[in-house]
PDB file of C-alpha atoms in Angstrom:
ATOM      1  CA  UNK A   1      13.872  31.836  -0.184  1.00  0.00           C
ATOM      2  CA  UNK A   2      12.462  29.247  -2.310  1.00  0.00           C
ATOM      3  CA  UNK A   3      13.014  25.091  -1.839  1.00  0.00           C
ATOM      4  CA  UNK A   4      15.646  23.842  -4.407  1.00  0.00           C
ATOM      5  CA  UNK A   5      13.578  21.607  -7.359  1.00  0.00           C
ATOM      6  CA  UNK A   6      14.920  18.304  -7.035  1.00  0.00           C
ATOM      7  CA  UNK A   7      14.556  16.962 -10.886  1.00  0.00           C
ATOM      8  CA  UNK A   8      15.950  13.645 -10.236  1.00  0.00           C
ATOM      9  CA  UNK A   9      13.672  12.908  -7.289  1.00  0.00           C
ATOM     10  CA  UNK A  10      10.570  14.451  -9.225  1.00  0.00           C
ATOM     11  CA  UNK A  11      11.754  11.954 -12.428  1.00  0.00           C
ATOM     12  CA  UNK A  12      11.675   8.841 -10.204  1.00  0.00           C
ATOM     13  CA  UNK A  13       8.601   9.368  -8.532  1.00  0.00           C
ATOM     14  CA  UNK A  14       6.728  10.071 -12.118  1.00  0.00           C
ATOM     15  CA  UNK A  15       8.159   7.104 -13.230  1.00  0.00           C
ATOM     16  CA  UNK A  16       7.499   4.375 -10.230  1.00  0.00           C
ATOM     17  CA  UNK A  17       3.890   6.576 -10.714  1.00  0.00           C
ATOM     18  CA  UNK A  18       3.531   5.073 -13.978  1.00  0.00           C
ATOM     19  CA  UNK A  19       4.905   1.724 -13.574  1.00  0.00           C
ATOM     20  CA  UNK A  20       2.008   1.416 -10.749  1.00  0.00           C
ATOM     21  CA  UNK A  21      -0.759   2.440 -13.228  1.00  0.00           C
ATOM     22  CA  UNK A  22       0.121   0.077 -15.600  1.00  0.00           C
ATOM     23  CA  UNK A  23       0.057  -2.996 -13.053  1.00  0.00           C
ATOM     24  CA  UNK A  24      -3.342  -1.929 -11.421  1.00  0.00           C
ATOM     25  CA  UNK A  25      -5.375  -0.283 -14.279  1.00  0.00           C
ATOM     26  CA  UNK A  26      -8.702  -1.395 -12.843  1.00  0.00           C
ATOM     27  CA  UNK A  27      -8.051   0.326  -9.923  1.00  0.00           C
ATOM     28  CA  UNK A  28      -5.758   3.871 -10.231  1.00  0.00           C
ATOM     29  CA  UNK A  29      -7.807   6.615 -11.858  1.00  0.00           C
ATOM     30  CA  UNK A  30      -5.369   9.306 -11.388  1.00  0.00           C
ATOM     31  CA  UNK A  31      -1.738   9.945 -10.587  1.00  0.00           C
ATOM     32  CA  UNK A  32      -0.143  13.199  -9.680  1.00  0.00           C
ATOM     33  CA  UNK A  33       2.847  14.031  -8.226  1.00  0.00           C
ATOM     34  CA  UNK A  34       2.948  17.402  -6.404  1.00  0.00           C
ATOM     35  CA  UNK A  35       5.442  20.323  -6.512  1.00  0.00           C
ATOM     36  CA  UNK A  36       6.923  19.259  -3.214  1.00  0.00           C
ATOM     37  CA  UNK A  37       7.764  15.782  -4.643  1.00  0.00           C
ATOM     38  CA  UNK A  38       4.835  13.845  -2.926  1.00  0.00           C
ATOM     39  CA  UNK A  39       3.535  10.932  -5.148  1.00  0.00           C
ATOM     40  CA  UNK A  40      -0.382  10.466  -5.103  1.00  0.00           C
ATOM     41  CA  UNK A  41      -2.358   7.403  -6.358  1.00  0.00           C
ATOM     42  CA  UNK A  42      -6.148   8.083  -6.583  1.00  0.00           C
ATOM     43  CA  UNK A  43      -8.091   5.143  -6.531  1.00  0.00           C
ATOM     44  CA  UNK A  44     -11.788   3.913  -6.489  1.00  0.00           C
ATOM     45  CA  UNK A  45     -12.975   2.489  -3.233  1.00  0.00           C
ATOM     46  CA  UNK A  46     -13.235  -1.353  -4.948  1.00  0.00           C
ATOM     47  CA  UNK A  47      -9.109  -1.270  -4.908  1.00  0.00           C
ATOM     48  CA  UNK A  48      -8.340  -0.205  -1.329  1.00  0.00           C
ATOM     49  CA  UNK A  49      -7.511  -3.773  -0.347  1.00  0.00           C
ATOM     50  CA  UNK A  50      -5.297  -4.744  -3.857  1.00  0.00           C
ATOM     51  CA  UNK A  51      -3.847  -2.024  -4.034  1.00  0.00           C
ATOM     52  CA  UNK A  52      -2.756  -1.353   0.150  1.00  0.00           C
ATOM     53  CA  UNK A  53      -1.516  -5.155  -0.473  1.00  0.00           C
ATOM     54  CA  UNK A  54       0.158  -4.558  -3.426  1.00  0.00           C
ATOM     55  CA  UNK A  55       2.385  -1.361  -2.405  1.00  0.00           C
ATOM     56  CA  UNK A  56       3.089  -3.366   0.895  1.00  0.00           C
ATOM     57  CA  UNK A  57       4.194  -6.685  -0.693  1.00  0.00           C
ATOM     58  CA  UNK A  58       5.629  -6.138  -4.355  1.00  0.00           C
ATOM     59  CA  UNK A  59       9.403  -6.372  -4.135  1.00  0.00           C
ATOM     60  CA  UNK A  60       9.677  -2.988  -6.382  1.00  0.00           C
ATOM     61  CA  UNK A  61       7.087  -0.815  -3.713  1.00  0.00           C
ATOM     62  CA  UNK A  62       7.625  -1.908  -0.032  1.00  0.00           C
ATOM     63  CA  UNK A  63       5.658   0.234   1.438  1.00  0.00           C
ATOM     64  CA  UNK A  64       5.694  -1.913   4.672  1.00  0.00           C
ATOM     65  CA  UNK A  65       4.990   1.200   7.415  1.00  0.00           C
ATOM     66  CA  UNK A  66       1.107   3.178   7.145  1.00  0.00           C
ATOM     67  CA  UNK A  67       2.214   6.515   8.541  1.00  0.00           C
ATOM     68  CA  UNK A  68      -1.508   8.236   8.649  1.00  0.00           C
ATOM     69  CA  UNK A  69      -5.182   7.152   8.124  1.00  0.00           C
ATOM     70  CA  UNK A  70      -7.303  10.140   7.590  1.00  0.00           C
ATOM     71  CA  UNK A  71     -10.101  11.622   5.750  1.00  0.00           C
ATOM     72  CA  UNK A  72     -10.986  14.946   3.788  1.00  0.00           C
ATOM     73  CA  UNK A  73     -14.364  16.617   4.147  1.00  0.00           C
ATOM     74  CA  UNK A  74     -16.087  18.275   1.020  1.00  0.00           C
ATOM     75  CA  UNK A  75     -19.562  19.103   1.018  1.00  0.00           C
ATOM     76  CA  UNK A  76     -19.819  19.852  -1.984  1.00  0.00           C
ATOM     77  CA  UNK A  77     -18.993  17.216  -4.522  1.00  0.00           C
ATOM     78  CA  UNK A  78     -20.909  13.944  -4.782  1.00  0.00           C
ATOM     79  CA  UNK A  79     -18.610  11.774  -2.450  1.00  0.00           C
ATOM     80  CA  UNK A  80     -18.314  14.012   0.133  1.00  0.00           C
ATOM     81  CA  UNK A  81     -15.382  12.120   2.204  1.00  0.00           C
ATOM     82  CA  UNK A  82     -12.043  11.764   0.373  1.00  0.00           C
ATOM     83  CA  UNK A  83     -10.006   8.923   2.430  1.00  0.00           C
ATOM     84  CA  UNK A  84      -6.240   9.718   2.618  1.00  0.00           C
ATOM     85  CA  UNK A  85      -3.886   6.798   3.197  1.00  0.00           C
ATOM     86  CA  UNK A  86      -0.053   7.444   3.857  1.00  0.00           C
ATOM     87  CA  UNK A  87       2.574   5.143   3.344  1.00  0.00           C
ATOM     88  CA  UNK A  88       6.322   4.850   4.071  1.00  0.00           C
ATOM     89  CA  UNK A  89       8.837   2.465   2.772  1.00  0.00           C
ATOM     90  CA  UNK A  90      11.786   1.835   4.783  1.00  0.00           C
ATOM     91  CA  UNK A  91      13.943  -0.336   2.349  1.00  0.00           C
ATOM     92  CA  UNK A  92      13.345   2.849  -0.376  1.00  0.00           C
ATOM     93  CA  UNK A  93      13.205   5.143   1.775  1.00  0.00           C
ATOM     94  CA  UNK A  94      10.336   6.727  -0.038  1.00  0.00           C
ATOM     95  CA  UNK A  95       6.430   8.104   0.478  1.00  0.00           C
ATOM     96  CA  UNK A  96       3.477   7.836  -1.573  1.00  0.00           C
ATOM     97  CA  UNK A  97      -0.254   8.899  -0.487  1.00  0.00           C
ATOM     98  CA  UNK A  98      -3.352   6.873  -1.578  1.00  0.00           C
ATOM     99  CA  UNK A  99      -6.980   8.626  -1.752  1.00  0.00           C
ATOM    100  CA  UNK A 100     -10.323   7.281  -2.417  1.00  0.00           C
ATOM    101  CA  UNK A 101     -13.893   8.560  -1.867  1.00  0.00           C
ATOM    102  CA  UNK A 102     -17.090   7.623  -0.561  1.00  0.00           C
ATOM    103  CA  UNK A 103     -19.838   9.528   0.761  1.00  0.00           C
ATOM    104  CA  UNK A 104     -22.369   9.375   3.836  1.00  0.00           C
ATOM    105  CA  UNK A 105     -23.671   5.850   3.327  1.00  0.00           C
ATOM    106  CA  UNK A 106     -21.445   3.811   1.432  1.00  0.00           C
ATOM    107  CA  UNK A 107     -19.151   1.654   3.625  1.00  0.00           C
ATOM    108  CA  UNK A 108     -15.336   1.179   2.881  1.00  0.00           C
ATOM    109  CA  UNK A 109     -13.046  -1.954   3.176  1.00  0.00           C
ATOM    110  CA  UNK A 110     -11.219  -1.774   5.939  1.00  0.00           C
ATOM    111  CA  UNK A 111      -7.198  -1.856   5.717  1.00  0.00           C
ATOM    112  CA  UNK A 112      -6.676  -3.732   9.309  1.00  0.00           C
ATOM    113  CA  UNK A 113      -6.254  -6.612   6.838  1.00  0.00           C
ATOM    114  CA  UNK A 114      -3.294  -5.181   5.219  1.00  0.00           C
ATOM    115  CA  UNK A 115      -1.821  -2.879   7.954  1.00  0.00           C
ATOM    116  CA  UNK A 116      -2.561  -3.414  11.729  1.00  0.00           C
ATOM    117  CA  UNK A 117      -1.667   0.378  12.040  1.00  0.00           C
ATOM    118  CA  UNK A 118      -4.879   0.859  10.506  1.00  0.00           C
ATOM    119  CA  UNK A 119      -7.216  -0.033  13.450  1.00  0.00           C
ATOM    120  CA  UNK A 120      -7.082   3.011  15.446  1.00  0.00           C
ATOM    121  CA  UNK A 121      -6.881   5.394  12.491  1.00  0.00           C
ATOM    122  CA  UNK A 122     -10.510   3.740  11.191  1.00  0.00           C
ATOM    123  CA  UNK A 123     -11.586   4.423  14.407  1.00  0.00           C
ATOM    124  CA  UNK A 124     -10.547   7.862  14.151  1.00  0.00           C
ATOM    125  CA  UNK A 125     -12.336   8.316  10.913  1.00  0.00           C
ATOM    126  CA  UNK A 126     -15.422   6.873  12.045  1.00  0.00           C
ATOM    127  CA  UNK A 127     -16.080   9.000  15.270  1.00  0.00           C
ATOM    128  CA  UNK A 128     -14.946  12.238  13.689  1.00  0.00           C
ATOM    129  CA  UNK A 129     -16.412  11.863  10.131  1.00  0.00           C
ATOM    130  CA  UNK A 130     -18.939   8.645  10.321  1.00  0.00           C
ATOM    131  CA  UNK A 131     -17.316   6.521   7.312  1.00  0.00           C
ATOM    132  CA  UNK A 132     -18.002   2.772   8.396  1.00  0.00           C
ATOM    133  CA  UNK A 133     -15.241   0.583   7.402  1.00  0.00           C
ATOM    134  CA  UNK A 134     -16.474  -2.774   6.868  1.00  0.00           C
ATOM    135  CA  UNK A 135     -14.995  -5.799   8.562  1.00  0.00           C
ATOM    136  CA  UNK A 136     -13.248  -3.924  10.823  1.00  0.00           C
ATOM    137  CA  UNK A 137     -12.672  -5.550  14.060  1.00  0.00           C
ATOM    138  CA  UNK A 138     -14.274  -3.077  16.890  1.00  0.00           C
ATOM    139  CA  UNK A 139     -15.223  -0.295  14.909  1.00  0.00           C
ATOM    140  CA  UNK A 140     -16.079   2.429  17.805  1.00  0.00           C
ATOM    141  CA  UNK A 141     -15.813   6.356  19.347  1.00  0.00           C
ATOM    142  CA  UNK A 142     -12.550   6.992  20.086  1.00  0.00           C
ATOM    143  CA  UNK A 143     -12.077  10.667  20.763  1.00  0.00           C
ATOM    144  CA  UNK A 144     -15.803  11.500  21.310  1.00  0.00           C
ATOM    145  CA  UNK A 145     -17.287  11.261  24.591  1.00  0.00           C
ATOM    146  CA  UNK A 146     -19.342   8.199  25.293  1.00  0.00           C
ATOM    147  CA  UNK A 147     -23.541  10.059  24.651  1.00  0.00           C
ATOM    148  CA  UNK A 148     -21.936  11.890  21.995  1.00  0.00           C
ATOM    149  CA  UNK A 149     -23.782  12.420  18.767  1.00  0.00           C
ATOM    150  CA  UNK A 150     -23.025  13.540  15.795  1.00  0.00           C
ATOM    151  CA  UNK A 151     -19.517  13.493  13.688  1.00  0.00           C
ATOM    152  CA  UNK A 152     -17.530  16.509  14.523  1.00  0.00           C
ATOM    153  CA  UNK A 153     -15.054  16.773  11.459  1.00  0.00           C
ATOM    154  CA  UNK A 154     -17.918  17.341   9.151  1.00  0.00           C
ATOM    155  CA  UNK A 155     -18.088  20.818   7.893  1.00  0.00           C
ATOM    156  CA  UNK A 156     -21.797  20.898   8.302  1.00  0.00           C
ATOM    157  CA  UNK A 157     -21.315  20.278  12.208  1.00  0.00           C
ATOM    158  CA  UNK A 158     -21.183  23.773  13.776  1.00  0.00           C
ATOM    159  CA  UNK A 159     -17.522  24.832  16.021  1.00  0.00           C
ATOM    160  CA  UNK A 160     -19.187  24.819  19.372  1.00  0.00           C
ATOM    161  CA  UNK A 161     -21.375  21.875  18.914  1.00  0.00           C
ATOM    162  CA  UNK A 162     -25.347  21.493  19.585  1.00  0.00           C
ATOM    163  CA  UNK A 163     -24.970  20.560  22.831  1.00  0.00           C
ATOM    164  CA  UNK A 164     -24.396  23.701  25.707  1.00  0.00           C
ATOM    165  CA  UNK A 165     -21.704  23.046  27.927  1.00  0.00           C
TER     166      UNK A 165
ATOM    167  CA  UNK B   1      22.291 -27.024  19.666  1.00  0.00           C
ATOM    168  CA  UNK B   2      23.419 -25.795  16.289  1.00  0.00           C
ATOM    169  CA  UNK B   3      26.055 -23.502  16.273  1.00  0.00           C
ATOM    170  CA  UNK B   4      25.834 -21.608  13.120  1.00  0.00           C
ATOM    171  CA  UNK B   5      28.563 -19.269  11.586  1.00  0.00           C
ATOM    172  CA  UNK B   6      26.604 -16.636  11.891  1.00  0.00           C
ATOM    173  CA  UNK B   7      25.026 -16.604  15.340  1.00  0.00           C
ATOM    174  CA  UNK B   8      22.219 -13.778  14.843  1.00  0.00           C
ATOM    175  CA  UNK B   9      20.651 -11.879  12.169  1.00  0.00           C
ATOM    176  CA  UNK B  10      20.626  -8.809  14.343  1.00  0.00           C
ATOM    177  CA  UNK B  11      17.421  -7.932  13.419  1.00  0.00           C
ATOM    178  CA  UNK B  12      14.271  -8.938  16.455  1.00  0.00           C
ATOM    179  CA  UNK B  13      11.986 -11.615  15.124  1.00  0.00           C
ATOM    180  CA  UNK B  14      14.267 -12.949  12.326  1.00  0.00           C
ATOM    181  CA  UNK B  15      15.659 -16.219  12.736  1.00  0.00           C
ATOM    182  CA  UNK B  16      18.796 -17.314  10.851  1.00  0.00           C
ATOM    183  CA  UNK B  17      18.195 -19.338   7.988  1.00  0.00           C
ATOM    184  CA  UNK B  18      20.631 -21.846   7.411  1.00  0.00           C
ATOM    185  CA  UNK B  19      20.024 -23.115   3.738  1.00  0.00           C
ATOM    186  CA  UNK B  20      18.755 -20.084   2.416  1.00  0.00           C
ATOM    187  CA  UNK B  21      19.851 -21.048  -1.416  1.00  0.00           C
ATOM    188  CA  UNK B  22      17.545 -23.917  -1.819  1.00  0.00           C
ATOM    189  CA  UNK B  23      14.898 -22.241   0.342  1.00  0.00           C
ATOM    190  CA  UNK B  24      15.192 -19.247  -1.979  1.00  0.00           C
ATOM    191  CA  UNK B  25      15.185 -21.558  -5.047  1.00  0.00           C
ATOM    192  CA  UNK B  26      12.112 -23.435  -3.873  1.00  0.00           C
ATOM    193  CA  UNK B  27      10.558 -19.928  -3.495  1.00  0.00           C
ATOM    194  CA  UNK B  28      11.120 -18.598  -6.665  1.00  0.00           C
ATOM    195  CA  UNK B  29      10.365 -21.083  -8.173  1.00  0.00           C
ATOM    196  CA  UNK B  30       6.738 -21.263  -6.889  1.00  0.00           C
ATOM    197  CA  UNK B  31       6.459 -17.681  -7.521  1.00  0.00           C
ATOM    198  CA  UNK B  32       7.232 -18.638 -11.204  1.00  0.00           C
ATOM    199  CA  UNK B  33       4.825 -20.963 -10.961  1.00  0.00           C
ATOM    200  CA  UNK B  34       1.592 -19.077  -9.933  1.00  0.00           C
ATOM    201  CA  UNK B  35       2.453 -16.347 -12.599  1.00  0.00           C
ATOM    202  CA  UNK B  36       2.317 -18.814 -15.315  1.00  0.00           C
ATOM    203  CA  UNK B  37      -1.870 -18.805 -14.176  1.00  0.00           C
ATOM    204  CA  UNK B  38      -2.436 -14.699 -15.001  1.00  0.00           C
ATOM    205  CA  UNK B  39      -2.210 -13.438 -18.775  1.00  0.00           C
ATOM    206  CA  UNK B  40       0.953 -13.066 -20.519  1.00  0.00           C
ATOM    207  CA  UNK B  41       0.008  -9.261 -21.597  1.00  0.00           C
ATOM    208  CA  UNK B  42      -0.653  -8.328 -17.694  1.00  0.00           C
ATOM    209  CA  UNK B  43       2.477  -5.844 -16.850  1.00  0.00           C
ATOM    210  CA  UNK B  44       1.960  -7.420 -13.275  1.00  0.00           C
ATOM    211  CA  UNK B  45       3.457 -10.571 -14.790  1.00  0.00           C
ATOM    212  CA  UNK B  46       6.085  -8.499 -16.913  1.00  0.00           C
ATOM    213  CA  UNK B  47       7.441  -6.712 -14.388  1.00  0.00           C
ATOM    214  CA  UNK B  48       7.643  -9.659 -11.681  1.00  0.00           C
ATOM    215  CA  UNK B  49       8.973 -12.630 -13.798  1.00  0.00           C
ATOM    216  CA  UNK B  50      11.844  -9.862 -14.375  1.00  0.00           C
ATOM    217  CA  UNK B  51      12.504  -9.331 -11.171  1.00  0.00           C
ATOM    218  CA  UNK B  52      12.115 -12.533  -9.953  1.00  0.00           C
ATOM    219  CA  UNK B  53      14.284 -13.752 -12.641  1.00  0.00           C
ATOM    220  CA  UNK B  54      17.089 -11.490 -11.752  1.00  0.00           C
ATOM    221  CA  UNK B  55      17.526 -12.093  -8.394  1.00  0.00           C
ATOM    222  CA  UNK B  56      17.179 -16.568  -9.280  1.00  0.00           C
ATOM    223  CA  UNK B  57      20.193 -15.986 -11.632  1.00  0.00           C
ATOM    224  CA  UNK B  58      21.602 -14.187  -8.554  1.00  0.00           C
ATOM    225  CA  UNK B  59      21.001 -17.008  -6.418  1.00  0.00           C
ATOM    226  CA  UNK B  60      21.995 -19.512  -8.772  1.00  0.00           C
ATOM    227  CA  UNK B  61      25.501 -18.249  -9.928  1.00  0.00           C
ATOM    228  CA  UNK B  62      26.553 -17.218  -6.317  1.00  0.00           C
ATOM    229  CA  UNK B  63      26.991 -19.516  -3.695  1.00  0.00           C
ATOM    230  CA  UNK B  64      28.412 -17.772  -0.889  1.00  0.00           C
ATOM    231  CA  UNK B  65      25.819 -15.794   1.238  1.00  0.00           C
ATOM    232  CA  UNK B  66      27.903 -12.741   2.242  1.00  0.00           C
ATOM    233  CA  UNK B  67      28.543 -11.787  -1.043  1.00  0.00           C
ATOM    234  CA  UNK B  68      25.162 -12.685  -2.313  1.00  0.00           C
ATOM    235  CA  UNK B  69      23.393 -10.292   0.194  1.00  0.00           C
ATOM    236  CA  UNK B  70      25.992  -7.434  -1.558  1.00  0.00           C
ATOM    237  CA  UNK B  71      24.634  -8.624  -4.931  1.00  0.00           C
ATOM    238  CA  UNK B  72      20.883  -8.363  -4.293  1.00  0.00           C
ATOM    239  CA  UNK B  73      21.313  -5.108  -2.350  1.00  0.00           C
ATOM    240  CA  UNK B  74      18.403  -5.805  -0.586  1.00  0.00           C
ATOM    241  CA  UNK B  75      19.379  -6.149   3.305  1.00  0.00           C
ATOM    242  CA  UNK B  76      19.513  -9.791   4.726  1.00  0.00           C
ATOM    243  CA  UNK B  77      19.272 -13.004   3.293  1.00  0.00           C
ATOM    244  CA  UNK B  78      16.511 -13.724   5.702  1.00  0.00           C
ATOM    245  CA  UNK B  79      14.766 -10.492   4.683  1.00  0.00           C
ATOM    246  CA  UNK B  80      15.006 -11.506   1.218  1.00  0.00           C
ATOM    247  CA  UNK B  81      13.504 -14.978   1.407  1.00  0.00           C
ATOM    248  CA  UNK B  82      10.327 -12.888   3.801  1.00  0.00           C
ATOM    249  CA  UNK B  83      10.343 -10.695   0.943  1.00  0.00           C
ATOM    250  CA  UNK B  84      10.014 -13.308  -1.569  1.00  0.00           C
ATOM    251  CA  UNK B  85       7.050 -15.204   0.860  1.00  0.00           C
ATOM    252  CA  UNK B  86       5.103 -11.699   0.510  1.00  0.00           C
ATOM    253  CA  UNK B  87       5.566 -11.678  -3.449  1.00  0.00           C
ATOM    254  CA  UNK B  88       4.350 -15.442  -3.498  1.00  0.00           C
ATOM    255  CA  UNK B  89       1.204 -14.681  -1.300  1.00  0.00           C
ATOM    256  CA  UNK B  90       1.056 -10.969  -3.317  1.00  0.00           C
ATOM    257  CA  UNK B  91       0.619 -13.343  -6.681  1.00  0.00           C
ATOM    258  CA  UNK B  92      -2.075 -15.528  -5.179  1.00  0.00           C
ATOM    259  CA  UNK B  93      -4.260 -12.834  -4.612  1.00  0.00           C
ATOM    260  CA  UNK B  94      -3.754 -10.910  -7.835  1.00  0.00           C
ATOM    261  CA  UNK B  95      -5.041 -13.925  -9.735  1.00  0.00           C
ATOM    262  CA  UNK B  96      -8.223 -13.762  -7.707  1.00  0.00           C
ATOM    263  CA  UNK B  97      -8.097 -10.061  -7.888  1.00  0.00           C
ATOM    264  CA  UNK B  98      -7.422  -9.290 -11.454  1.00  0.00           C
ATOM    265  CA  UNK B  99      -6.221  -5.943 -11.493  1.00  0.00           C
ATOM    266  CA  UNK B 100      -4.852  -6.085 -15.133  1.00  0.00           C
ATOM    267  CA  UNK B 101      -8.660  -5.322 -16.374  1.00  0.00           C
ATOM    268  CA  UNK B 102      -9.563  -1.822 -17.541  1.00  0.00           C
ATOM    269  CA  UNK B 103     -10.711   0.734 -15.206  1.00  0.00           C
ATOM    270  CA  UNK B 104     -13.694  -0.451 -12.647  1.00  0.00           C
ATOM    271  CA  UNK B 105     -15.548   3.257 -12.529  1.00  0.00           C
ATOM    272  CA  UNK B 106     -15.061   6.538 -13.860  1.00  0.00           C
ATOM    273  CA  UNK B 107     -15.084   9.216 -10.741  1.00  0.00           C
ATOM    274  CA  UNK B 108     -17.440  11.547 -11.145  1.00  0.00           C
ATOM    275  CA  UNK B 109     -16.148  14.592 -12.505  1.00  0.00           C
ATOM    276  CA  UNK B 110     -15.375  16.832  -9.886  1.00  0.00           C
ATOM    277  CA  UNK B 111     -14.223  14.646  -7.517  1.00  0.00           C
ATOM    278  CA  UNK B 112     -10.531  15.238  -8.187  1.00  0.00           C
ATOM    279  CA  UNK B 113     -10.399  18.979  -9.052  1.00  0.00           C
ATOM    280  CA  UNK B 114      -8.344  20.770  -6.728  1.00  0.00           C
ATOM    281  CA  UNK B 115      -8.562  23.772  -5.353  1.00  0.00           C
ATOM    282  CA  UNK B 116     -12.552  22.877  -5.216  1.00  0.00           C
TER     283      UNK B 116
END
C-alpha cells in the first residue's frame, strides 16, 4: 500500500514556505517541501540566530518547541557538515526542518540563545562530529569517554575505532 | 487579596491578567511603533502591521474577554499578550538584523543536491 497524498496539507506548507522566503531573503537559499509533507528551509550559517528567533517568535510561525539538533556528514562536498534543526509548533500544530552547513573549521552560532533545548544537542554535535558552536555555554564530550579522541560520526573515522579494546 | 472572576489561567507559569485590553493596546501599539523604523517595501513589515492590525481592531471593538479569546482563536488572553511581547522583542531585533536585504552568499553548488 501506498500513503494517501494529502494536497491540502502539501498546499499550505508550500505556501507558509514562501511567505518565509519573502520575509528573510538574506538568509533562506532554498525551500523544499518533501513527498511526505515535511517543510525544509535551507539557510546560510550567518541566519541561524534570525531565523531560529524568527520561526519561534512571529505570531504566523510559533515554532516554540526544538524537537532535534543534529548534523549530516558528507565528505565529499565543500562544507562537509550539514546542521539539521527540527522544530515543532504547538499552537499550529505543524513541523518544519532548518539546515545549514559548515565544514571542519568554521564555527557556528549557537541556538542556546533562542532554544534552551539546544544545549545538550550542541554538545552532541560537537563530541560526535567536532562542529564548535560559538558562545555556547559549556561546550563539552558528552557521549565520548573522557581520553577520547577523535569525532566518531565522521565518515572518515573507521567502525571499530583506532584505539584496541 | 484580589479575588478575580476568573481565579486561574489553568496553564503553570501564567498569571491572570486583569486589564488585558489596555495592556494589549499599549502592546500593539509599540509594536506599531518599532515597525514604522524598517522599510515600507520589507514583507516583514507587510505581513506584521496586518496581523497586528487585525487582532487591535479585535481588541478594540470587543470588550468582553471570553468572547474576545473566541475571536482571536489564539488560546488565552494571557497567551496572547506573551505572544504579542515576543513579536515586540522579534521587531527589535529585525531592525538590527535586516533580513529584508538580498541573499548574504550563494552555497556552493553542490551543497544541496540530493541524493549526493
Amino acid at each position: 500500500t501506498v500513503r494517501p497524498k494529502n494536497e491540502v496539507q502539501q498546499k499550505q506548507l508550500c505556501a507558509f514556505g514562501e511567505y518565509v522566503a519573502e520575509i528573510l531573503p538574506k538568509y533562506i537559499q532554498q525551500v523544499q517541501v518533501t513527498c511526505f509533507n515535511e517543510l525544509e528551509l535551507l539557510i546560510h550559517p550567518d541566519g541561524i540566530i534570525p531565523v531560529l528567533t524568527f520561526l519561534r517568535d512571529h505570531t504566523n510561525a510559533q515554532f516554540k518547541s526544538l524537537a532535534d539538533l543534529t548534523a549530516v556528514d558528507v565528505p565529499s562536498r565543500q562544507y562537509r557538515f550539514e546542521i539539521v534543526y527540527n522544530l515543532l509548533s504547538l499552537r499550529f500544530n505543524s513541523r518544519i526542518r532548518v539546515k545549514t552547513y559548515t565544514d571542519e573549521l568554521t564555527p557556528v552560532d549557537s541556538a542556546v540563545s533562542v532554544h534552551k533545548a539546544a544545549n545538550w544537542y550542541e554538545r552532541e554535535v560537537w563530541d560526535m562530529f567536532g562542529v564548535f558552536f560559538a558562545n555556547h555555554p559549556d561546550l563539552r564530550r558528552i557521549l565520548t569517554d573522557y581520553g577520547f579522541e577523535g569525532h566518531p560520526f565522521r565518515k572518515d573515522f573507521p567502525l571499530s575505532g583506532y584505539v584496541e579494546v | 487579596m484580589f479575588v478575580l472572576s476568573v481565579q486561574t489561567t489553568g496553564l503553570v507559569g501564567l498569571a491572570v491578567v486583569e486589564n488585558p485590553h489596555e495592556r494589549l493596546r499599549i502592546l500593539y501599539s509599540k509594536i506599531l511603533g518599532v515597525l514604522q523604523n524598517i522599510p515600507k517595501d520589507a514583507a516583514y513589515r507587510k505581513y506584521t502591521e496586518q496581523i497586528i492590525n487585525e487582532r487591535f481592531d479585535l481588541v478594540k471593538k470587543e470588550t468582553d474577554v471570553q468572547k474576545l479569546q473566541d475571536k482571536l482563536n489564539s488560546g488565552h488572553i494571557e497567551e496572547v499578550i506573551v505572544q504579542a511581547e515576543n513579536e515586540l522583542s522579534l521587531a527589535r531585533k529585525m531592525m538590527q538584523w535586516k533580513p529584508w536585504e538580498p541573499l548574504v552568499e550563494e552555497p556552493p553548488s553542490d551543497q544541496w543536491r540530493w541524493p549526493i
